[in-house]
Amino acid sequence: MKIRAGWALLAAAVVAAPAWAEEAHCQLQSLGEMSVTVEKNGLITAPGAVDGKPVRLLIDTGAFGTLLFESEAKKLGLVLTEAGAKVYGVGGESDVYRASVKEFRLGDLVEQHAELMVTGRSVDGVQGLVGAKFLLQADVEFDLPHGKIRFFKPKGCDGDQVVYWGEAYAVAPLLPTTADQILTEVQVNEKRIVAQLDTGSEVSFLTPQAATVAGVPVKAISGAEDNVVKGLGPRSVTQYADVSPTFGFGDETIHNATLRVADLFSQNKEKQINDLIATPVNDEPRMLLGADFFRAHRVFIAREQHKIYVSYQGGPVFAPSLKPVPAVKAEGDHER
């Protein structure tokens, strides 16, 4: 979705800032907001429509663009044309198609004569997803306790004035990337790990490589067919037992954090011409901070500052696996 098509429909307003922010002459110009729902499975969705037909879209900061799943696009009666490309995610690669629609609606945002990407398999009954390319068009706040995603254009804000709700916060760097990803640096057992903020993942994960760096022992679980991770790709990825390291985001520390371990990107390999060895398609993060992290925090992505601010809102920061596994889960204590 192009920013010019949707942004014209957003009402401009200035968010009231606390006194200390006003003294610094910080203004947050509101570009609009989206209503979202936290589903029973923990994922975040928003209502939309394709040519007047309602769709439910997954809010997925870990995905690149806005897209429809192939099977759902066919149910909507859309004509698909090959795009000559592939996308890579959890579960490997998928072919990409394109579909032209007369109108694509996302909340109050409307794009006429839109061309949508179509790929992958349906996840948890949603028809498509809204990715980082759309969500990162401006500074963005994820306020799941109030069911909102808000977009801002800051003026004169060079620090924590953007935490306009006035609560205690932790801050971590927003790392530069050539793709539309939300990457930051966290600590796992005091070891620095690059993590991607990914609302499309139900729970947070460490990769085996990150677990090794952090000195976290990993042991495969039994009953692997009931403990798999599914994504856009055609293959599933096996989960491992829960681990309980110390996790740090800025100066926020969680002891005995309940984290899952899975080799999420093991299928993201391709063979080049005259190359017999499959190699990774790109550099992947060592950790995913999933929807469980977002449910426990109010998150503000300050793109112009290259920072991520989070305020703890209560409840467990890391949810255990949604499917029971034969592993002992330690309760995490939360401190700042």
XYZ file of C-alpha atoms in Angstrom:
336
model
C 0.000 0.000 0.000
C 1.361 3.402 -0.935
C 1.544 5.953 1.805
C 0.043 8.714 -0.347
C -3.096 6.693 -0.993
C -3.925 6.064 2.642
C -2.410 8.942 4.548
C -4.739 11.539 3.010
C -7.602 9.939 4.918
C -5.927 10.245 8.296
C -6.973 13.093 10.552
C -4.072 15.239 11.721
C -3.964 16.162 15.395
C -1.375 16.955 18.021
C -1.164 14.552 20.933
C -1.247 16.251 24.309
C 2.160 15.856 25.917
C 3.065 16.086 29.606
C 4.546 19.321 30.948
C 8.133 18.163 30.643
C 7.582 17.381 26.955
C 5.995 20.770 26.303
C 9.017 22.481 27.849
C 11.167 20.719 25.273
C 8.810 21.921 22.496
C 8.079 18.342 21.423
C 4.960 17.785 19.369
C 3.647 14.471 18.153
C 1.437 15.042 15.145
C -1.065 12.199 14.940
C -1.366 10.716 11.466
C -4.131 8.336 12.490
C -4.708 5.017 14.169
C -5.908 1.484 13.517
C -8.155 -0.612 15.724
C -6.737 -4.085 16.292
C -7.823 -7.227 18.116
C -5.722 -9.630 20.148
C -7.080 -13.042 19.180
C -7.417 -16.064 21.479
C -4.209 -17.502 20.017
C -2.397 -14.296 20.971
C -1.917 -12.937 17.460
C -2.955 -9.419 16.424
C -5.454 -8.812 13.621
C -7.203 -5.891 11.938
C -10.332 -5.795 9.745
C -10.069 -5.021 6.048
C -11.901 -5.478 2.768
C -10.956 -6.473 -0.782
C -13.407 -5.221 -3.408
C -16.034 -4.936 -0.684
C -15.485 -8.446 0.678
C -14.423 -8.506 4.352
C -11.045 -9.958 5.246
C -9.181 -10.391 8.493
C -5.513 -9.448 8.290
C -2.665 -10.420 10.576
C -0.530 -7.530 11.879
C 2.946 -8.905 11.181
C 5.967 -6.664 11.762
C 8.161 -9.585 10.755
C 6.803 -9.640 7.199
C 7.904 -7.269 4.442
C 4.753 -6.121 2.715
C 0.973 -6.299 2.772
C -0.228 -9.489 1.112
C -2.992 -12.039 0.716
C -2.445 -15.762 1.114
C -2.721 -17.708 -2.122
C -5.639 -19.954 -1.142
C -7.585 -16.997 0.291
C -7.011 -14.843 -2.794
C -8.483 -17.613 -4.940
C -11.528 -17.815 -2.630
C -12.005 -14.080 -3.194
C -12.113 -14.747 -6.949
C -8.947 -12.797 -7.739
C -6.954 -13.471 -10.880
C -3.315 -14.244 -10.045
C -0.335 -13.527 -12.270
C 3.192 -14.775 -11.621
C 5.583 -12.179 -10.231
C 8.739 -14.169 -10.954
C 9.945 -13.907 -7.363
C 10.064 -15.787 -4.073
C 9.652 -14.784 -0.448
C 11.492 -16.401 2.445
C 10.245 -16.869 5.991
C 9.715 -19.504 8.642
C 9.226 -22.775 6.749
C 11.241 -21.833 3.665
C 10.413 -20.172 0.369
C 7.120 -19.506 -1.428
C 6.315 -18.334 -4.946
C 4.940 -14.809 -5.322
C 1.930 -13.781 -7.420
C 0.185 -10.464 -7.968
C -3.501 -9.593 -7.989
C -5.130 -6.354 -9.129
C -8.111 -5.160 -7.071
C -10.440 -2.195 -7.487
C -10.356 -1.281 -3.810
C -8.322 -2.378 -0.821
C -9.503 -1.147 2.576
C -7.663 -1.369 5.870
C -9.630 0.223 8.683
C -10.257 3.795 7.538
C -7.469 3.628 4.927
C -8.481 3.029 1.326
C -6.396 2.440 -1.779
C -8.070 2.421 -5.182
C -6.807 0.201 -8.030
C -4.322 -1.543 -5.785
C -1.934 -4.301 -6.751
C -1.519 -6.813 -3.934
C 1.160 -9.421 -3.418
C -0.147 -12.985 -3.071
C 1.935 -15.771 -1.570
C 2.230 -18.392 1.130
C -0.283 -20.475 3.003
C -3.029 -19.262 5.289
C -2.022 -18.901 8.932
C -4.576 -19.277 11.749
C -7.568 -18.587 9.523
C -6.632 -15.056 8.443
C -6.825 -14.019 4.784
C -3.587 -12.050 4.624
C -1.225 -9.870 6.578
C -0.071 -6.284 7.012
C 3.710 -6.094 7.026
C 6.473 -3.757 8.112
C 6.556 -1.777 4.861
C 3.144 -0.337 5.730
C 3.582 -0.178 9.495
C 6.933 1.651 9.362
C 5.825 4.565 7.187
C 6.110 6.817 10.256
C 6.853 6.563 13.963
C 4.449 3.926 15.232
C 3.034 2.981 18.620
C 1.640 -0.449 19.484
C -0.854 -0.010 22.331
C -2.451 -3.451 22.544
C -4.061 -2.952 25.984
C -6.257 -0.327 24.299
C -6.535 -2.170 20.967
C -4.770 0.506 18.913
C -1.839 1.047 16.578
C -1.061 4.755 16.185
C 1.062 6.617 13.647
C 2.945 9.842 14.424
C 5.069 12.522 12.846
C 7.299 13.959 15.601
C 8.435 17.589 15.628
C 11.199 18.725 17.943
C 11.287 15.377 19.775
C 14.848 14.238 20.374
C 14.425 11.903 23.332
C 11.943 10.255 25.650
C 9.291 12.955 25.080
C 7.693 10.455 22.695
C 6.692 8.365 25.728
C 3.730 10.712 26.010
C 1.729 8.376 28.273
C 4.125 9.259 31.092
C 5.004 5.785 32.402
C 8.353 4.230 33.235
C 10.083 2.868 30.152
C 13.085 0.994 28.829
C 14.861 1.926 25.608
C 16.938 -0.064 23.116
C 18.473 0.858 19.743
C 16.588 0.513 16.466
C 19.288 -1.045 14.333
C 19.820 0.020 10.713
C 18.754 -2.509 8.083
C 18.450 -2.583 4.299
C 15.047 -4.280 4.616
C 11.909 -3.144 6.412
C 12.682 -4.908 9.670
C 12.450 -3.852 13.300
C 15.801 -5.018 14.628
C 17.218 -4.259 18.049
C 19.894 -5.490 20.400
C 18.919 -7.402 23.554
C 20.816 -9.361 26.180
C 20.384 -13.069 26.834
C 22.401 -14.187 29.849
C 24.221 -10.860 29.415
C 25.278 -11.794 25.870
C 24.307 -9.342 23.137
C 21.852 -10.811 20.632
C 20.230 -9.199 17.569
C 16.452 -9.618 17.846
C 13.623 -8.851 15.449
C 10.319 -7.509 16.782
C 7.833 -9.826 15.082
C 4.136 -9.581 15.946
C 3.442 -12.391 13.472
C 5.002 -14.909 15.860
C 2.665 -16.074 18.638
C 5.517 -16.390 21.123
C 9.142 -15.293 21.322
C 11.906 -17.605 20.112
C 15.645 -18.013 20.349
C 17.520 -19.702 17.532
C 19.863 -22.555 18.495
C 22.786 -20.299 17.502
C 21.674 -17.631 19.989
C 21.163 -20.256 22.681
C 24.725 -21.463 22.126
C 26.160 -17.940 22.324
C 24.216 -17.302 25.542
C 25.235 -20.622 27.068
C 21.662 -21.938 27.207
C 21.517 -25.756 27.003
C 19.095 -26.989 24.344
C 17.580 -30.468 24.219
C 15.161 -31.709 21.587
C 11.691 -32.658 22.807
C 9.694 -35.775 22.058
C 6.439 -35.687 20.116
C 7.856 -33.207 17.603
C 4.776 -33.508 15.376
C 2.794 -31.640 18.048
C 5.436 -29.000 18.603
C 6.074 -27.254 15.328
C 6.287 -23.671 14.120
C 4.482 -22.743 10.905
C 5.005 -19.671 8.746
C 4.611 -18.552 5.146
C 6.809 -21.343 3.851
C 5.549 -24.844 2.986
C 7.563 -26.657 5.671
C 7.247 -26.743 9.453
C 10.051 -26.173 11.948
C 10.450 -28.252 15.103
C 10.440 -26.515 18.475
C 12.717 -27.506 21.301
C 12.212 -27.472 25.058
C 11.637 -24.267 26.974
C 14.704 -22.494 28.325
C 14.913 -19.986 31.157
C 17.739 -17.487 30.689
C 17.996 -13.930 31.970
C 16.661 -11.532 29.341
C 17.378 -7.822 29.074
C 15.802 -5.095 26.936
C 17.656 -1.872 27.712
C 17.512 -1.610 31.518
C 14.484 -3.910 31.808
C 15.511 -7.326 33.136
C 13.515 -10.557 33.309
C 14.923 -13.477 35.265
C 13.959 -17.036 34.319
C 12.368 -15.833 31.079
C 10.251 -18.564 29.481
C 11.576 -18.763 25.936
C 11.243 -21.305 23.159
C 14.093 -22.459 20.948
C 13.611 -23.337 17.258
C 15.805 -23.303 14.167
C 13.401 -20.866 12.509
C 15.414 -20.027 9.428
C 16.964 -23.401 8.640
C 14.927 -23.653 5.422
C 15.939 -20.209 4.140
C 18.611 -21.478 1.793
C 18.974 -21.523 -1.953
C 21.387 -22.907 -4.514
C 23.003 -20.451 -6.883
C 23.880 -21.465 -10.445
C 26.854 -23.889 -10.489
C 26.777 -24.000 -6.681
C 26.222 -27.412 -5.081
C 25.931 -26.067 -1.525
C 22.783 -24.278 -0.380
C 23.573 -21.033 1.441
C 21.458 -18.674 3.574
C 19.526 -16.128 1.512
C 20.353 -13.286 3.915
C 21.416 -12.499 7.451
C 18.733 -13.562 9.897
C 18.109 -12.353 13.478
C 19.093 -14.601 16.370
C 15.829 -14.006 18.231
C 12.194 -13.117 17.571
C 10.378 -10.907 20.069
C 6.856 -12.078 19.334
C 3.292 -11.021 20.048
C 3.690 -12.079 23.697
C 6.295 -9.308 24.190
C 3.956 -6.758 22.567
C 0.991 -7.819 24.714
C 3.006 -7.088 27.853
C 4.377 -3.731 26.682
C 3.377 -0.451 25.136
C 5.867 -0.140 22.278
C 6.915 3.051 20.465
C 9.145 2.732 17.382
C 10.919 6.098 17.027
C 12.299 5.794 13.494
C 13.853 9.271 13.369
C 15.645 8.674 16.678
C 16.615 5.091 15.815
C 15.255 3.970 19.192
C 12.568 1.660 20.563
C 10.784 2.640 23.787
C 8.741 0.114 25.772
C 6.650 0.446 28.926
C 5.780 -2.714 30.831
C 1.985 -3.051 31.177
C 1.710 -6.129 33.396
C 1.369 -9.866 33.003
C 3.928 -12.388 31.722
C 6.352 -10.905 29.187
C 7.039 -14.241 27.525
C 4.173 -16.698 27.177
C 4.918 -20.411 27.236
C 4.195 -22.484 24.173
C 0.521 -22.575 23.229
C 0.783 -26.364 22.919
C 1.775 -28.348 26.047
C 5.239 -29.896 25.936
C 7.050 -32.154 28.413
C 9.226 -29.395 29.819
C 9.436 -27.718 33.215
C 8.601 -24.004 32.977
C 10.148 -21.667 35.513
C 8.186 -18.644 36.633
C 9.841 -15.371 35.610
C 10.259 -12.449 37.998
C 10.152 -9.023 36.439
C 12.315 -6.115 37.511
C 13.575 -2.818 36.141
